[in-house]
Short mmCIF file of C-alpha atoms in Angstrom, two decimals:
data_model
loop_
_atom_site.label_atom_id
_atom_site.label_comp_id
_atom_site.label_asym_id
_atom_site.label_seq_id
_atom_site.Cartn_x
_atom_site.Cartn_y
_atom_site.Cartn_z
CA UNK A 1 0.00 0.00 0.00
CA UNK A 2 1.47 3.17 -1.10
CA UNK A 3 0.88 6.20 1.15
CA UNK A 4 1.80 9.42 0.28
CA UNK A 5 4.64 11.17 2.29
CA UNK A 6 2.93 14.69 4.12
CA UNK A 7 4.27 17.29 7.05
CA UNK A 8 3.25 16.22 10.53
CA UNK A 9 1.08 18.26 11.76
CA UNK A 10 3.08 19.34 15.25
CA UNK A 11 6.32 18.86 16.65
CA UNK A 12 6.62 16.52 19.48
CA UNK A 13 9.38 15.31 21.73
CA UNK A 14 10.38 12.00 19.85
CA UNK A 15 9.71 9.90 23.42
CA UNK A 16 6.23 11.30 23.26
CA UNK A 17 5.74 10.57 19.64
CA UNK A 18 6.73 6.78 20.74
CA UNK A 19 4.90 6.68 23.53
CA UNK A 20 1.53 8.20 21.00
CA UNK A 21 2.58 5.48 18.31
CA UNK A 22 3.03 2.51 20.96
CA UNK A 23 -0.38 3.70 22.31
CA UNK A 24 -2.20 3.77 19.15
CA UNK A 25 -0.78 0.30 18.17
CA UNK A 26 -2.39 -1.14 20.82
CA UNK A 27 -6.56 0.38 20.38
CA UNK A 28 -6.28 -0.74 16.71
CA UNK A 29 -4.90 -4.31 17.67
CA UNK A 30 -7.69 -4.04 20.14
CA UNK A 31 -10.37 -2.68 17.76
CA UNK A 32 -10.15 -5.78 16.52
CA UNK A 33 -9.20 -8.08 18.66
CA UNK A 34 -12.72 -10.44 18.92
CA UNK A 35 -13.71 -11.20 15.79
CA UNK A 36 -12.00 -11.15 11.51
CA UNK A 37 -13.09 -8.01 9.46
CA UNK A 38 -16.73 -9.35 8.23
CA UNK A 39 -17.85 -12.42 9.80
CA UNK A 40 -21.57 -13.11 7.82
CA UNK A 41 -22.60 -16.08 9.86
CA UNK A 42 -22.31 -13.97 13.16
CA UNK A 43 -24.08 -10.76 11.56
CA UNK A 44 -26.98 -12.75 9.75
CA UNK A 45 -28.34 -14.42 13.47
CA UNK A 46 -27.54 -10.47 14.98
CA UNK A 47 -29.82 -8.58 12.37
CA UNK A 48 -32.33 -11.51 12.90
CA UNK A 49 -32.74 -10.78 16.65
CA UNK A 50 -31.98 -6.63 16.31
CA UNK A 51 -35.32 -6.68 14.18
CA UNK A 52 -37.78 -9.17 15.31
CA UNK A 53 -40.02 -6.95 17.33
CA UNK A 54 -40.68 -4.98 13.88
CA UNK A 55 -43.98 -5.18 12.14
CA UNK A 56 -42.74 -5.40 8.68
CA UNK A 57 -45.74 -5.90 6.83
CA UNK A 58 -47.87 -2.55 7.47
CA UNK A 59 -47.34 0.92 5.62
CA UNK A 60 -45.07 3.39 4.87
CA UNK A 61 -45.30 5.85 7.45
CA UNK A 62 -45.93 2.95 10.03
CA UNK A 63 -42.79 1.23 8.53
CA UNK A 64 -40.66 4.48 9.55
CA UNK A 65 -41.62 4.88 12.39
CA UNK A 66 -41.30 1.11 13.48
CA UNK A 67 -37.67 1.13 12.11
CA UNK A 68 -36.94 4.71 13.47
CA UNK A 69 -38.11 2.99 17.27
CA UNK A 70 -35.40 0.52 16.78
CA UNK A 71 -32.92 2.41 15.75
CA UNK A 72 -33.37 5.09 18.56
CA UNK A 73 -33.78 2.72 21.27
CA UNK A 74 -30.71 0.51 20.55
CA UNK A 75 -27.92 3.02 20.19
CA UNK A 76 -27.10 3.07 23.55
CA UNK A 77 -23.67 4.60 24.05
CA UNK A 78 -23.14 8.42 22.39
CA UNK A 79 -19.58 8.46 22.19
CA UNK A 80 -17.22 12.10 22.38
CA UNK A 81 -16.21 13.65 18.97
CA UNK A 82 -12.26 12.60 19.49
CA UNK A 83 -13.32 9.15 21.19
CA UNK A 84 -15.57 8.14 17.97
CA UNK A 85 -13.12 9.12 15.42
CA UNK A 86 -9.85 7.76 17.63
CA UNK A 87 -10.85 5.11 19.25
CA UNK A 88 -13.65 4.01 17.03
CA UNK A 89 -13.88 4.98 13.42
CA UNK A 90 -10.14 4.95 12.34
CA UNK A 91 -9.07 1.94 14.19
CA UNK A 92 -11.69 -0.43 12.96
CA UNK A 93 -15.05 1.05 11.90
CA UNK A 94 -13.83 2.53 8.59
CA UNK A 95 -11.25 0.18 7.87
CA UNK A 96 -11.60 -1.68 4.42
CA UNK A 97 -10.53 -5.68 4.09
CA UNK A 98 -7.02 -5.02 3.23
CA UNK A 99 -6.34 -2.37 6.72
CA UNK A 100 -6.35 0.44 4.90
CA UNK A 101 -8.63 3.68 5.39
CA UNK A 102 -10.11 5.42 2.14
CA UNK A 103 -11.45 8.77 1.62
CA UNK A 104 -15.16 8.37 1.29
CA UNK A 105 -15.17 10.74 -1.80
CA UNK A 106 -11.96 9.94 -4.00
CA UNK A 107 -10.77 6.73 -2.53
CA UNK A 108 -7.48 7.93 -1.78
CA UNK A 109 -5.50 5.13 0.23
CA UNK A 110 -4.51 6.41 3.84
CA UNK A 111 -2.89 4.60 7.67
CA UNK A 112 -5.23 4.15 10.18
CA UNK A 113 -2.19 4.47 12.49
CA UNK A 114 -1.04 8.22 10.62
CA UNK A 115 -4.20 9.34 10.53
CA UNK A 116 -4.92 8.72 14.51
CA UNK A 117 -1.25 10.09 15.19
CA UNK A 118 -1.63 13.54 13.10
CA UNK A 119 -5.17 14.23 15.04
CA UNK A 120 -3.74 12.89 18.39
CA UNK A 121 -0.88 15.80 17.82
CA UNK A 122 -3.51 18.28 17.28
CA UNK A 123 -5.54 17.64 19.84
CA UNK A 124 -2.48 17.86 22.36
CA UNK A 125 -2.01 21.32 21.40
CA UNK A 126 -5.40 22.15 21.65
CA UNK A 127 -5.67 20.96 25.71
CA UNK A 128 -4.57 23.24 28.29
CA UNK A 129 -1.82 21.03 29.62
CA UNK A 130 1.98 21.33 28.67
CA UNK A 131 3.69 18.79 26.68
CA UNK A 132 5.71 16.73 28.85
CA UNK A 133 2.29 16.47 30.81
CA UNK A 134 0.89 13.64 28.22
CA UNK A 135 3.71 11.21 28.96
CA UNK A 136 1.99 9.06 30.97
CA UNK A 137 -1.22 9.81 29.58
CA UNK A 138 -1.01 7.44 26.05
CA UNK A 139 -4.08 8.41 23.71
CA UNK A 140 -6.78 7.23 25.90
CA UNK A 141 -5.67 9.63 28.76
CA UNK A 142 -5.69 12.33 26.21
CA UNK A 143 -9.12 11.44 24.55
CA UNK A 144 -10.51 11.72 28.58
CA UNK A 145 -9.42 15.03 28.40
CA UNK A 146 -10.50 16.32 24.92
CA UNK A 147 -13.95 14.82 24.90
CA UNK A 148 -14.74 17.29 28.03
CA UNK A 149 -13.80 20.03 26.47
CA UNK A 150 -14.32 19.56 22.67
CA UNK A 151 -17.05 22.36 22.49
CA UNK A 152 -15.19 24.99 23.73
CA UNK A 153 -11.86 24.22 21.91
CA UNK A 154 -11.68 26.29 18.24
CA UNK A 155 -11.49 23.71 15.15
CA UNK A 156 -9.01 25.47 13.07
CA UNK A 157 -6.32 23.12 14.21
CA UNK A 158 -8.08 20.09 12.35
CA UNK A 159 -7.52 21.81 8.84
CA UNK A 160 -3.99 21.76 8.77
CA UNK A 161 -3.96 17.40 8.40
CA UNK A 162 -4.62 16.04 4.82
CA UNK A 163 -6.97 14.04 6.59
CA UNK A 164 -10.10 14.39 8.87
CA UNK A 165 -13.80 13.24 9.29
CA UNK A 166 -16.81 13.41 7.37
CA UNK A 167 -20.10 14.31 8.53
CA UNK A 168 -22.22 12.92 5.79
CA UNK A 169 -25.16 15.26 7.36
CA UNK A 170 -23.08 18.42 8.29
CA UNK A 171 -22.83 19.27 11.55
CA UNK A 172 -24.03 22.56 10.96
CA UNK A 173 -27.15 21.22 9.94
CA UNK A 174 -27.71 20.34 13.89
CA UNK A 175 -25.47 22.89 15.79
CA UNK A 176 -22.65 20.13 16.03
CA UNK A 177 -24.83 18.45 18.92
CA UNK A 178 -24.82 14.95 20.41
CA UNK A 179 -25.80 12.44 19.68
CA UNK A 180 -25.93 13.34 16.18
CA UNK A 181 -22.15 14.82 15.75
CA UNK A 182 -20.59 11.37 16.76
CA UNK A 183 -23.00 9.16 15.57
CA UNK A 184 -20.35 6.82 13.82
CA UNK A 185 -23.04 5.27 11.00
CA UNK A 186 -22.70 8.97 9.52
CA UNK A 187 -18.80 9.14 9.95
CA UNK A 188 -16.32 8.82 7.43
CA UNK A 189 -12.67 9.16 6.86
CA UNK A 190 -12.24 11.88 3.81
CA UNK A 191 -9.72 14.44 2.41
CA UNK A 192 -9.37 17.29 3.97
CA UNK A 193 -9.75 19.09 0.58
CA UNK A 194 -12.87 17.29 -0.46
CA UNK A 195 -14.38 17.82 2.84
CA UNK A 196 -13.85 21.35 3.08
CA UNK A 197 -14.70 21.59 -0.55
CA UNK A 198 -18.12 20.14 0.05
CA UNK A 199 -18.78 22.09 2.77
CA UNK A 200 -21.96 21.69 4.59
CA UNK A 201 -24.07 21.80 0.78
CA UNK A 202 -26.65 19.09 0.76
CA UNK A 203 -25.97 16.03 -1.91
CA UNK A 204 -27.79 16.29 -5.57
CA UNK A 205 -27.46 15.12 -8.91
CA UNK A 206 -25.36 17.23 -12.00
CA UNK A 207 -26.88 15.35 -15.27
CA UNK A 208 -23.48 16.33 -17.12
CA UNK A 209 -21.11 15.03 -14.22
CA UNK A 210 -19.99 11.60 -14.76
CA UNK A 211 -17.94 9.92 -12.25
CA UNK A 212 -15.63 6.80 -12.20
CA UNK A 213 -16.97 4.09 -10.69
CA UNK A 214 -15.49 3.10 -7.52
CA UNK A 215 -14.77 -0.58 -7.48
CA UNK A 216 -14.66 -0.35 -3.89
CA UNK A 217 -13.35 -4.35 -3.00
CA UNK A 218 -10.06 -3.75 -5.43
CA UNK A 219 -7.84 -3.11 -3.63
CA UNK A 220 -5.23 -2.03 -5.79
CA UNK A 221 -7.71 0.33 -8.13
CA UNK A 222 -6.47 3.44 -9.43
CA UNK A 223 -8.79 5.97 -8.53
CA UNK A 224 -8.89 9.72 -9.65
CA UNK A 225 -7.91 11.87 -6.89
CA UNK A 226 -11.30 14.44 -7.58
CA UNK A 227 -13.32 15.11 -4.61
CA UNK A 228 -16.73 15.93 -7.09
CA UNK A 229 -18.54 18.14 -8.12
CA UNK A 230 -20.24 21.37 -6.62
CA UNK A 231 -22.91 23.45 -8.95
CA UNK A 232 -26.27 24.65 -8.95
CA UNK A 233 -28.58 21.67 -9.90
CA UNK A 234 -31.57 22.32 -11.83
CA UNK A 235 -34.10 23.31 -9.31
CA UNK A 236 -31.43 26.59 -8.40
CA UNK A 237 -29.87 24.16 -5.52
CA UNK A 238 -26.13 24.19 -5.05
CA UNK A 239 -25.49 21.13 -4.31
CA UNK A 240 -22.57 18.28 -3.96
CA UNK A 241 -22.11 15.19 -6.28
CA UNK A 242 -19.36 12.77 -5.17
CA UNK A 243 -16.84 11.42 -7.42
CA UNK A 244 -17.52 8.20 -5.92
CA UNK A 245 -19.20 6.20 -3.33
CA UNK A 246 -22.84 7.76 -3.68
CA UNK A 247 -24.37 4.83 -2.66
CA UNK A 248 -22.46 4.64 0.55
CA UNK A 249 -23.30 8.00 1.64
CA UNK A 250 -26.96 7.71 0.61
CA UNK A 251 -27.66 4.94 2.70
CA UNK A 252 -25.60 6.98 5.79
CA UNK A 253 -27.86 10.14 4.90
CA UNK A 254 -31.02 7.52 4.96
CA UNK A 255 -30.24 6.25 8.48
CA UNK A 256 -29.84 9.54 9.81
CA UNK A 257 -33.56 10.96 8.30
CA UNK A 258 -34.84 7.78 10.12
CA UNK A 259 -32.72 7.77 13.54
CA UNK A 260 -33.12 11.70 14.03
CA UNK A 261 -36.70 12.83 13.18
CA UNK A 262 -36.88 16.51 12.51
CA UNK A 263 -33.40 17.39 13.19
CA UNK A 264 -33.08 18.20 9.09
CA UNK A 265 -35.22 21.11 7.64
CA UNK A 266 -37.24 20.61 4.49
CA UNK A 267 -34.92 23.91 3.38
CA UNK A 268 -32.67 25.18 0.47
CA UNK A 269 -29.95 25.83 3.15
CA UNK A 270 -30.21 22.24 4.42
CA UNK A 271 -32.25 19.01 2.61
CA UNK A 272 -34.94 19.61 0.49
CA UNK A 273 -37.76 16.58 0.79
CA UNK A 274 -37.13 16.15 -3.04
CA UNK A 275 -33.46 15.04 -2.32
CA UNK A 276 -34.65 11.97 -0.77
CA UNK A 277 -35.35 10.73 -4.68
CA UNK A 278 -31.33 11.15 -5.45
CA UNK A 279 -30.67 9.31 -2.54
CA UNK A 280 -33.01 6.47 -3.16
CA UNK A 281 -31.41 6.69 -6.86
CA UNK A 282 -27.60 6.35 -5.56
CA UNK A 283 -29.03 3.69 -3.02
CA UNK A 284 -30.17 2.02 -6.15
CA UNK A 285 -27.68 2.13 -8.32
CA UNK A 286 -24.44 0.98 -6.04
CA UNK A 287 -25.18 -2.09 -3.99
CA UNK A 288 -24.12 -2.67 -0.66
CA UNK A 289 -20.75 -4.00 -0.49
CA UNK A 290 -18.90 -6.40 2.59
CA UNK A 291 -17.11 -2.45 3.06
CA UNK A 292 -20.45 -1.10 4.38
CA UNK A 293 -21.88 -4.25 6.29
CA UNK A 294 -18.47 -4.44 7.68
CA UNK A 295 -19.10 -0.92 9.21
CA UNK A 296 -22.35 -1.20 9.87
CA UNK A 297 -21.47 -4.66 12.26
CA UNK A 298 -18.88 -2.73 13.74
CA UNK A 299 -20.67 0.06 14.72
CA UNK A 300 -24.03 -2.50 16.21
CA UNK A 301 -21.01 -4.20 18.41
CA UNK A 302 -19.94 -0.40 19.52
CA UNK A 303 -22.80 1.57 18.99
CA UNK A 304 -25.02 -0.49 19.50
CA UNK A 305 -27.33 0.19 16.83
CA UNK A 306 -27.66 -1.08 12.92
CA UNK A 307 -28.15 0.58 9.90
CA UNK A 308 -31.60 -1.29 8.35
CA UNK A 309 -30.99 0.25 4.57
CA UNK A 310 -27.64 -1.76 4.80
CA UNK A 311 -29.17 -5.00 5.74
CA UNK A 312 -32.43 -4.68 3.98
CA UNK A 313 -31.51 -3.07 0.93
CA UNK A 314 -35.29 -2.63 -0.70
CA UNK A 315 -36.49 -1.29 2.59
CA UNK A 316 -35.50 1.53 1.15
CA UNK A 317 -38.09 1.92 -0.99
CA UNK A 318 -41.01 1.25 1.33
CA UNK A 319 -40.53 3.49 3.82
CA UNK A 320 -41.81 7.17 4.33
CA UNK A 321 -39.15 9.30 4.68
CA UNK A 322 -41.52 12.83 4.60
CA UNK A 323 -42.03 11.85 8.13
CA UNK A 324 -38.50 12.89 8.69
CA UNK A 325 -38.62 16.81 8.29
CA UNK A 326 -39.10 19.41 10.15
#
């Protein structure tokens, strides 16, 4: 795997930056620790107990809010910002079947173990403590510290990295508030540049924008390094299309309309109701892959709740998803 070579983003004593890399080693060996990346057999008996109190055969607004139910009442640990993405997301959640982490919206090939280490630096500079201080501490004494104080630190620090994380509904859509900020079925490792190049615009389809397909088990694929595209769709929204991995994100953008009733505005500055038919299209037209149920196991073990558009694909379809907006 070839990773490109980038500027830390602080300077550390080098017995701290061993003591951060020794420390990181160890949450990503234990990310992983109980079980291989995908195991079916496991997940297919889960989903059939996570759903069995549903009603499945009723209609569509029913059907939402039966799923929605589930869904809220199962995830039962909220997570801080730093813990999701540092203990959570980039040691295991996100990780593809060869190790590697991929930006959600170009595919570029990235270290779980770089990644946690250039955020890990930034968030030491952002805590009130001096340097030699975080010795003893390893990541998990710094991550108690950060995820106390995460909304009162600035966020400037976290655009310096190539990388960061991906709020496939932006945060600003709900005032960066828990649960929603670090619900992990919604996070995603990305590109600095795409994600600030999205920005918090709303997804939608450019009829003249044609993307590469992502062939998203290959692991050796050359990918272009494009983030997408942003322009004005036909109905005078500015919106984002991906370069790849639409499907993925539609299905995130689905679970969150279902787990977080009226926290998204019917609006031009947020998601229109008529966006929902793009996202059912993407859904559509890029299965689920072992990438996504991978994720979506790993966040039910941690989370503790499931994404149903992941393991019942044409659920999609039957569901009501006006019931959603504010």
């Amino acid at each position: 795997m070839c990773i490109r070579d980038r500027p830390r983003a602080s300077t550390m004593p080098a017995s701290l930056d061993t003591q951060l890399e020794k420390s990181i080693a160890q949450i990503i060996e234990e990310a992983s620790k109980d079980e291989g990346y995908y195991e079916s057999d496991r997940d297919r008996e889960d989903i059939r107990k996570y759903y069995e109190s549903i009603e499945h055969d009723t209609g569509e607004v029913r059907l939402y809010h039966e799923y929605s139910r589930v869904v809220t009442k199962t995830h039962a640990r909220v997570f801080g910002y730093d813990s999701a993405r540092l203990k959570v997301l980039y040691p295991y959640v996100d990780q593809h079947k060869d190790g590697a982490l991929r930006s959600i919206y170009s595919g570029e090939l990235m270290s779980p173990a770089e990644v946690m280490m250039e955020e890990a630096l930034i968030l030491m500079e952002r805590l009130p403590k001096s340097r030699e201080s975080f010795m003893d501490l390893g990541l998990d004494g710094v991550l108690a510290l950060s995820d106390g104080l995460e909304d009162l630190l600035p966020e400037d620090e976290a655009m310096t990295v190539p990388y960061n994380c991906e709020h496939i509904v932006p945060q600003s859509w709900y005032e960066k508030r828990k649960p929603m900020v670090s619900d992990l079925h919604h996070l995603f490792t990305c590109e600095r540049k795409c994600n600030s190049y999205r920005g918090n615009r709303p997804y939608g389809d450019h009829p003249d924008f044609e993307p590469d397909p992502l062939q998203i088990d290959l692991i050796e694929a050359e990918l272009r390094k494009k983030c997408g595209l942003v322009e004005e769709t036909e109905n005078g929204m500015t919106a984002f299309e991906p370069e790849q991995n639409k499907g993925v994100v539609a299905r995130a953008t689905l679970y969150f309309l279902l787990r977080y009733r009226n926290e998204v505005g019917n609006a031009q500055g947020e998601m229109p109701l008529e966006t929902v038919e793009t996202l059912l299209k993407w859904h559509a037209e890029q299965p689920v892959s072992d990438y996504e149920r991978h994720r979506n196991r790993a966040v039910f073990l941690t989370q503790g709740n499931r994404n149903p558009f992941i393991d019942f694909p044409d659920l999609a379809d039957k569901v009501g998803f006006r019931e959603s907006f504010a």
